[in-house]
Tab-separated table of N, CA and C in Angstrom:
chain	number	residue	atom	x	y	z
A	54	MET	N	81.765	-54.870	-109.481
A	54	MET	CA	82.470	-56.090	-109.186
A	54	MET	C	81.680	-56.942	-108.200
A	55	ASP	N	80.905	-56.292	-107.339
A	55	ASP	CA	80.069	-57.062	-106.422
A	55	ASP	C	79.068	-57.909	-107.199
A	56	TRP	N	78.478	-57.328	-108.247
A	56	TRP	CA	77.507	-58.072	-109.051
A	56	TRP	C	78.164	-59.303	-109.670
A	57	GLN	N	79.367	-59.145	-110.161
A	57	GLN	CA	80.078	-60.268	-110.761
A	57	GLN	C	80.318	-61.356	-109.725
A	58	ALA	N	80.697	-60.963	-108.521
A	58	ALA	CA	81.007	-61.942	-107.482
A	58	ALA	C	79.763	-62.631	-106.925
A	59	THR	N	78.672	-61.885	-106.782
A	59	THR	CA	77.503	-62.451	-106.119
A	59	THR	C	76.441	-62.993	-107.072
A	60	GLU	N	76.307	-62.426	-108.240
A	60	GLU	CA	75.272	-62.849	-109.185
A	60	GLU	C	75.843	-63.673	-110.339
A	61	LEU	N	76.801	-63.099	-111.036
A	61	LEU	CA	77.332	-63.774	-112.216
A	61	LEU	C	78.064	-65.060	-111.857
A	62	ASN	N	78.952	-65.003	-110.888
A	62	ASN	CA	79.700	-66.213	-110.520
A	62	ASN	C	78.807	-67.327	-110.013
A	63	THR	N	77.825	-66.992	-109.219
A	63	THR	CA	76.957	-68.046	-108.699
A	63	THR	C	76.085	-68.644	-109.798
A	64	SER	N	75.832	-67.894	-110.859
A	64	SER	CA	74.976	-68.416	-111.929
A	64	SER	C	75.666	-69.479	-112.783
A	65	TRP	N	76.974	-69.421	-112.911
A	65	TRP	CA	77.662	-70.377	-113.787
A	65	TRP	C	78.237	-71.587	-113.067
A	66	ARG	N	78.269	-71.573	-111.782
A	66	ARG	CA	79.013	-72.593	-111.025
A	66	ARG	C	78.614	-74.033	-111.368
A	67	TYR	N	77.326	-74.376	-111.304
A	67	TYR	CA	76.905	-75.761	-111.533
A	67	TYR	C	77.185	-76.176	-112.981
A	68	ALA	N	76.825	-75.325	-113.928
A	68	ALA	CA	77.033	-75.658	-115.345
A	68	ALA	C	78.516	-75.849	-115.648
A	69	PHE	N	79.346	-74.982	-115.118
A	69	PHE	CA	80.789	-75.082	-115.347
A	69	PHE	C	81.349	-76.371	-114.761
A	70	MET	N	80.938	-76.683	-113.541
A	70	MET	CA	81.429	-77.905	-112.911
A	70	MET	C	80.977	-79.141	-113.685
A	71	SER	N	79.795	-79.087	-114.262
A	71	SER	CA	79.278	-80.213	-115.030
A	71	SER	C	79.944	-80.323	-116.401
A	72	LEU	N	79.945	-79.230	-117.151
A	72	LEU	CA	80.340	-79.273	-118.556
A	72	LEU	C	81.845	-79.150	-118.793
A	73	VAL	N	82.549	-78.486	-117.900
A	73	VAL	CA	83.990	-78.286	-118.092
A	73	VAL	C	84.795	-79.203	-117.175
A	74	ARG	N	84.448	-79.213	-115.932
A	74	ARG	CA	85.194	-80.041	-114.973
A	74	ARG	C	84.728	-81.493	-114.955
A	75	ASN	N	83.562	-81.763	-115.550
A	75	ASN	CA	82.988	-83.109	-115.577
A	75	ASN	C	82.881	-83.722	-114.182
A	76	SER	N	82.495	-82.890	-113.233
A	76	SER	CA	82.368	-83.329	-111.852
A	76	SER	C	81.221	-84.335	-111.710
A	77	PRO	N	81.477	-85.512	-111.151
A	77	PRO	CA	80.410	-86.499	-110.939
A	77	PRO	C	79.281	-85.954	-110.058
A	78	ALA	N	79.582	-85.023	-109.178
A	78	ALA	CA	78.569	-84.459	-108.290
A	78	ALA	C	77.680	-83.427	-108.974
A	79	HIS	N	77.972	-83.109	-110.246
A	79	HIS	CA	77.240	-82.062	-110.963
A	79	HIS	C	76.701	-82.585	-112.290
A	80	GLN	N	76.057	-83.731	-112.256
A	80	GLN	CA	75.570	-84.333	-113.492
A	80	GLN	C	74.051	-84.505	-113.553
A	81	ASP	N	73.333	-83.901	-112.654
A	81	ASP	CA	71.873	-83.987	-112.673
A	81	ASP	C	71.336	-83.154	-113.841
A	82	PRO	N	70.671	-83.764	-114.830
A	82	PRO	CA	70.204	-83.036	-116.012
A	82	PRO	C	69.253	-81.875	-115.687
A	83	ARG	N	68.411	-82.048	-114.695
A	83	ARG	CA	67.478	-80.962	-114.338
A	83	ARG	C	68.231	-79.774	-113.739
A	84	LEU	N	69.178	-80.064	-112.872
A	84	LEU	CA	69.963	-78.982	-112.273
A	84	LEU	C	70.854	-78.305	-113.309
A	85	LEU	N	71.389	-79.102	-114.233
A	85	LEU	CA	72.207	-78.533	-115.295
A	85	LEU	C	71.376	-77.605	-116.181
A	86	ALA	N	70.196	-78.049	-116.571
A	86	ALA	CA	69.321	-77.205	-117.407
A	86	ALA	C	68.965	-75.913	-116.678
A	87	ALA	N	68.672	-76.014	-115.393
A	87	ALA	CA	68.349	-74.814	-114.611
A	87	ALA	C	69.552	-73.884	-114.505
A	88	ALA	N	70.733	-74.468	-114.348
A	88	ALA	CA	71.946	-73.665	-114.243
A	88	ALA	C	72.234	-72.925	-115.544
A	89	ILE	N	72.087	-73.615	-116.660
A	89	ILE	CA	72.312	-72.968	-117.962
A	89	ILE	C	71.301	-71.850	-118.177
A	90	LYS	N	70.059	-72.097	-117.807
A	90	LYS	CA	69.023	-71.070	-117.932
A	90	LYS	C	69.366	-69.852	-117.062
A	91	GLY	N	69.781	-70.099	-115.838
A	91	GLY	CA	70.149	-69.005	-114.941
A	91	GLY	C	71.362	-68.239	-115.433
A	92	TRP	N	72.348	-68.964	-115.930
A	92	TRP	CA	73.560	-68.334	-116.456
A	92	TRP	C	73.204	-67.476	-117.667
A	93	SER	N	72.364	-68.006	-118.534
A	93	SER	CA	71.938	-67.240	-119.709
A	93	SER	C	71.193	-65.973	-119.297
A	94	HIS	N	70.351	-66.092	-118.290
A	94	HIS	CA	69.626	-64.920	-117.794
A	94	HIS	C	70.596	-63.848	-117.302
A	95	THR	N	71.587	-64.271	-116.529
A	95	THR	CA	72.561	-63.332	-115.984
A	95	THR	C	73.399	-62.700	-117.093
A	96	MET	N	73.762	-63.476	-118.090
A	96	MET	CA	74.495	-62.916	-119.231
A	96	MET	C	73.615	-61.936	-120.010
A	97	GLY	N	72.311	-62.167	-120.009
A	97	GLY	CA	71.385	-61.223	-120.630
A	97	GLY	C	71.392	-59.881	-119.903
A	98	ILE	N	71.511	-59.919	-118.582
A	98	ILE	CA	71.623	-58.678	-117.807
A	98	ILE	C	72.897	-57.945	-118.188
A	99	LEU	N	73.997	-58.684	-118.317
A	99	LEU	CA	75.251	-58.073	-118.751
A	99	LEU	C	75.096	-57.484	-120.151
A	100	ASN	N	74.437	-58.197	-121.039
A	100	ASN	CA	74.220	-57.692	-122.393
A	100	ASN	C	73.476	-56.352	-122.351
A	101	GLN	N	72.452	-56.262	-121.517
A	101	GLN	CA	71.699	-55.005	-121.394
A	101	GLN	C	72.585	-53.876	-120.867
A	102	GLN	N	73.423	-54.185	-119.898
A	102	GLN	CA	74.323	-53.165	-119.352
A	102	GLN	C	75.301	-52.686	-120.420
A	103	LEU	N	75.845	-53.607	-121.181
A	103	LEU	CA	76.792	-53.230	-122.233
A	103	LEU	C	76.106	-52.441	-123.351
A	104	GLU	N	74.858	-52.753	-123.646
A	104	GLU	CA	74.103	-51.950	-124.612
A	104	GLU	C	73.935	-50.527	-124.098
A	105	LYS	N	73.713	-50.395	-122.799
A	105	LYS	CA	73.506	-49.084	-122.186
A	105	LYS	C	74.797	-48.259	-122.160
A	106	THR	N	75.915	-48.898	-121.783
A	106	THR	CA	77.177	-48.157	-121.647
A	106	THR	C	77.881	-47.961	-122.984
A	107	GLY	N	77.677	-48.874	-123.897
A	107	GLY	CA	78.259	-48.724	-125.232
A	107	GLY	C	79.641	-49.311	-125.432
A	108	ARG	N	80.367	-49.597	-124.381
A	108	ARG	CA	81.711	-50.152	-124.578
A	108	ARG	C	82.115	-51.135	-123.483
A	109	TYR	N	82.188	-50.638	-122.273
A	109	TYR	CA	82.661	-51.447	-121.150
A	109	TYR	C	81.597	-51.506	-120.061
A	110	VAL	N	81.837	-52.296	-119.034
A	110	VAL	CA	80.835	-52.533	-117.998
A	110	VAL	C	80.374	-51.240	-117.326
A	111	ALA	N	81.309	-50.377	-116.972
A	111	ALA	CA	80.959	-49.168	-116.221
A	111	ALA	C	80.866	-47.915	-117.087
A	112	GLY	N	81.098	-48.026	-118.374
A	112	GLY	CA	81.018	-46.843	-119.223
A	112	GLY	C	81.897	-46.950	-120.452
A	113	ARG	N	82.319	-45.813	-120.950
A	113	ARG	CA	83.088	-45.758	-122.196
A	113	ARG	C	84.536	-46.215	-122.030
A	114	ASN	N	85.046	-46.221	-120.796
A	114	ASN	CA	86.449	-46.559	-120.563
A	114	ASN	C	86.591	-47.886	-119.825
A	115	PHE	N	87.671	-48.574	-120.114
A	115	PHE	CA	88.031	-49.800	-119.414
A	115	PHE	C	88.316	-49.467	-117.956
A	116	THR	N	87.725	-50.246	-117.029
A	116	THR	CA	87.957	-50.028	-115.599
A	116	THR	C	88.285	-51.356	-114.928
A	117	LEU	N	88.557	-51.284	-113.652
A	117	LEU	CA	88.835	-52.486	-112.868
A	117	LEU	C	87.695	-53.491	-112.966
A	118	ALA	N	86.468	-53.018	-113.091
A	118	ALA	CA	85.304	-53.906	-113.179
A	118	ALA	C	85.375	-54.829	-114.389
A	119	ASP	N	86.042	-54.403	-115.446
A	119	ASP	CA	86.115	-55.212	-116.657
A	119	ASP	C	87.033	-56.428	-116.522
A	120	ILE	N	87.884	-56.432	-115.534
A	120	ILE	CA	88.795	-57.576	-115.379
A	120	ILE	C	88.035	-58.824	-114.928
A	121	PRO	N	87.337	-58.818	-113.791
A	121	PRO	CA	86.624	-60.046	-113.416
A	121	PRO	C	85.459	-60.366	-114.345
A	122	VAL	N	84.757	-59.346	-114.826
A	122	VAL	CA	83.649	-59.605	-115.747
A	122	VAL	C	84.183	-60.172	-117.057
A	123	GLY	N	85.289	-59.635	-117.534
A	123	GLY	CA	85.886	-60.143	-118.773
A	123	GLY	C	86.315	-61.593	-118.658
A	124	LEU	N	86.841	-61.982	-117.507
A	124	LEU	CA	87.212	-63.383	-117.300
A	124	LEU	C	85.973	-64.268	-117.282
A	125	ALA	N	84.886	-63.775	-116.685
A	125	ALA	CA	83.635	-64.533	-116.669
A	125	ALA	C	83.054	-64.658	-118.077
A	126	VAL	N	83.204	-63.625	-118.883
A	126	VAL	CA	82.728	-63.683	-120.273
A	126	VAL	C	83.517	-64.728	-121.050
A	127	ASN	N	84.815	-64.802	-120.823
A	127	ASN	CA	85.605	-65.843	-121.472
A	127	ASN	C	85.112	-67.224	-121.052
A	128	ARG	N	84.833	-67.392	-119.776
A	128	ARG	CA	84.332	-68.677	-119.280
A	128	ARG	C	83.023	-69.030	-119.993
A	129	TRP	N	82.157	-68.051	-120.195
A	129	TRP	CA	80.879	-68.242	-120.896
A	129	TRP	C	81.117	-68.779	-122.305
A	130	PHE	N	81.970	-68.121	-123.053
A	130	PHE	CA	82.189	-68.517	-124.443
A	130	PHE	C	82.992	-69.806	-124.578
A	131	GLU	N	83.826	-70.119	-123.608
A	131	GLU	CA	84.639	-71.335	-123.675
A	131	GLU	C	83.918	-72.564	-123.129
A	132	THR	N	82.803	-72.387	-122.471
A	132	THR	CA	82.042	-73.524	-121.960
A	132	THR	C	81.162	-74.079	-123.073
A	133	PRO	N	81.220	-75.384	-123.311
A	133	PRO	CA	80.465	-75.981	-124.425
A	133	PRO	C	78.967	-76.074	-124.119
A	134	LEU	N	78.239	-75.062	-124.558
A	134	LEU	CA	76.784	-75.038	-124.419
A	134	LEU	C	76.223	-74.161	-125.530
A	135	ASP	N	74.928	-74.245	-125.758
A	135	ASP	CA	74.278	-73.390	-126.739
A	135	ASP	C	74.132	-72.005	-126.132
A	136	HIS	N	74.830	-71.038	-126.730
A	136	HIS	CA	74.822	-69.674	-126.211
A	136	HIS	C	73.731	-68.853	-126.903
A	137	PRO	N	72.857	-68.232	-126.122
A	137	PRO	CA	71.905	-67.301	-126.728
A	137	PRO	C	72.661	-66.163	-127.420
A	138	ASP	N	71.995	-65.492	-128.316
A	138	ASP	CA	72.607	-64.386	-129.044
A	138	ASP	C	72.599	-63.133	-128.173
A	139	PHE	N	73.767	-62.752	-127.713
A	139	PHE	CA	73.944	-61.529	-126.944
A	139	PHE	C	74.984	-60.681	-127.676
A	140	PRO	N	74.549	-59.875	-128.645
A	140	PRO	CA	75.502	-59.141	-129.481
A	140	PRO	C	76.406	-58.182	-128.711
A	141	ALA	N	75.904	-57.537	-127.691
A	141	ALA	CA	76.753	-56.610	-126.936
A	141	ALA	C	77.837	-57.367	-126.168
A	142	VAL	N	77.512	-58.546	-125.660
A	142	VAL	CA	78.512	-59.363	-124.964
A	142	VAL	C	79.559	-59.849	-125.968
A	143	GLN	N	79.123	-60.269	-127.144
A	143	GLN	CA	80.060	-60.719	-128.178
A	143	GLN	C	81.012	-59.593	-128.587
A	144	THR	N	80.475	-58.406	-128.794
A	144	THR	CA	81.306	-57.253	-129.169
A	144	THR	C	82.272	-56.898	-128.045
A	145	TYR	N	81.787	-56.961	-126.820
A	145	TYR	CA	82.632	-56.701	-125.653
A	145	TYR	C	83.785	-57.706	-125.598
A	146	TYR	N	83.488	-58.967	-125.825
A	146	TYR	CA	84.501	-60.030	-125.838
A	146	TYR	C	85.565	-59.734	-126.898
A	147	GLU	N	85.124	-59.348	-128.062
A	147	GLU	CA	86.068	-59.011	-129.135
A	147	GLU	C	86.876	-57.765	-128.784
A	148	ARG	N	86.228	-56.788	-128.155
A	148	ARG	CA	86.931	-55.562	-127.750
A	148	ARG	C	87.997	-55.888	-126.708
A	149	LEU	N	87.667	-56.731	-125.753
A	149	LEU	CA	88.649	-57.113	-124.738
A	149	LEU	C	89.832	-57.838	-125.363
A	150	THR	N	89.575	-58.605	-126.410
A	150	THR	CA	90.633	-59.361	-127.075
A	150	THR	C	91.681	-58.438	-127.703
A	151	GLU	N	91.342	-57.203	-127.949
A	151	GLU	CA	92.301	-56.232	-128.483
A	151	GLU	C	93.349	-55.859	-127.434
A	152	ARG	N	93.101	-56.209	-126.197
A	152	ARG	CA	94.026	-55.896	-125.106
A	152	ARG	C	94.973	-57.079	-124.899
A	153	GLU	N	96.262	-56.817	-124.956
A	153	GLU	CA	97.251	-57.892	-124.846
A	153	GLU	C	97.088	-58.710	-123.570
A	154	GLY	N	96.850	-58.058	-122.455
A	154	GLY	CA	96.688	-58.772	-121.193
A	154	GLY	C	95.509	-59.736	-121.214
A	155	TYR	N	94.471	-59.358	-121.929
A	155	TYR	CA	93.295	-60.230	-121.982
A	155	TYR	C	93.576	-61.488	-122.796
A	156	THR	N	94.326	-61.367	-123.869
A	156	THR	CA	94.639	-62.566	-124.653
A	156	THR	C	95.611	-63.479	-123.910
A	157	THR	N	96.409	-62.913	-123.025
A	157	THR	CA	97.327	-63.723	-122.226
A	157	THR	C	96.604	-64.422	-121.080
A	158	TRP	N	95.771	-63.678	-120.350
A	158	TRP	CA	95.173	-64.197	-119.126
A	158	TRP	C	93.688	-64.510	-119.246
A	159	GLY	N	93.032	-64.001	-120.253
A	159	GLY	CA	91.595	-64.204	-120.405
A	159	GLY	C	91.267	-65.105	-121.569
A	160	ARG	N	91.274	-64.551	-122.748
A	160	ARG	CA	90.881	-65.314	-123.933
A	160	ARG	C	92.077	-66.099	-124.459
A	161	ASN	N	92.405	-67.139	-123.735
A	161	ASN	CA	93.589	-67.937	-124.063
A	161	ASN	C	93.248	-69.400	-124.336
A	162	GLY	N	91.975	-69.671	-124.635
A	162	GLY	CA	91.560	-71.032	-124.953
A	162	GLY	C	91.215	-71.878	-123.753
A	163	LYS	N	91.245	-71.276	-122.575
A	163	LYS	CA	90.914	-72.003	-121.349
A	163	LYS	C	89.697	-71.352	-120.702
A	164	PRO	N	88.731	-72.169	-120.259
A	164	PRO	CA	87.582	-71.563	-119.576
A	164	PRO	C	87.960	-71.184	-118.212
């Protein structure tokens, strides 16, 4: 969860504020491109972790770590940008969607 709070969250902040919130303070094209690149890099790290564990962030079973990471994954897919192909992240997103709580609070059409 520390990784999600310190690495993953900081990687999406500028892009999210620009593309979803349409913040006037976050419209610099160079900073936006850098933010998307950084966010994609961080999601690539998550993809590698999910390939290693096979199901969830910390292993074969759903844990507390999957709650904040799962919400961040929803934010990734709901933000309008070109998403690199991260098959393990996509499968993880679909797996989380099988959980009723995730469809209510996570994958509910809102970034």
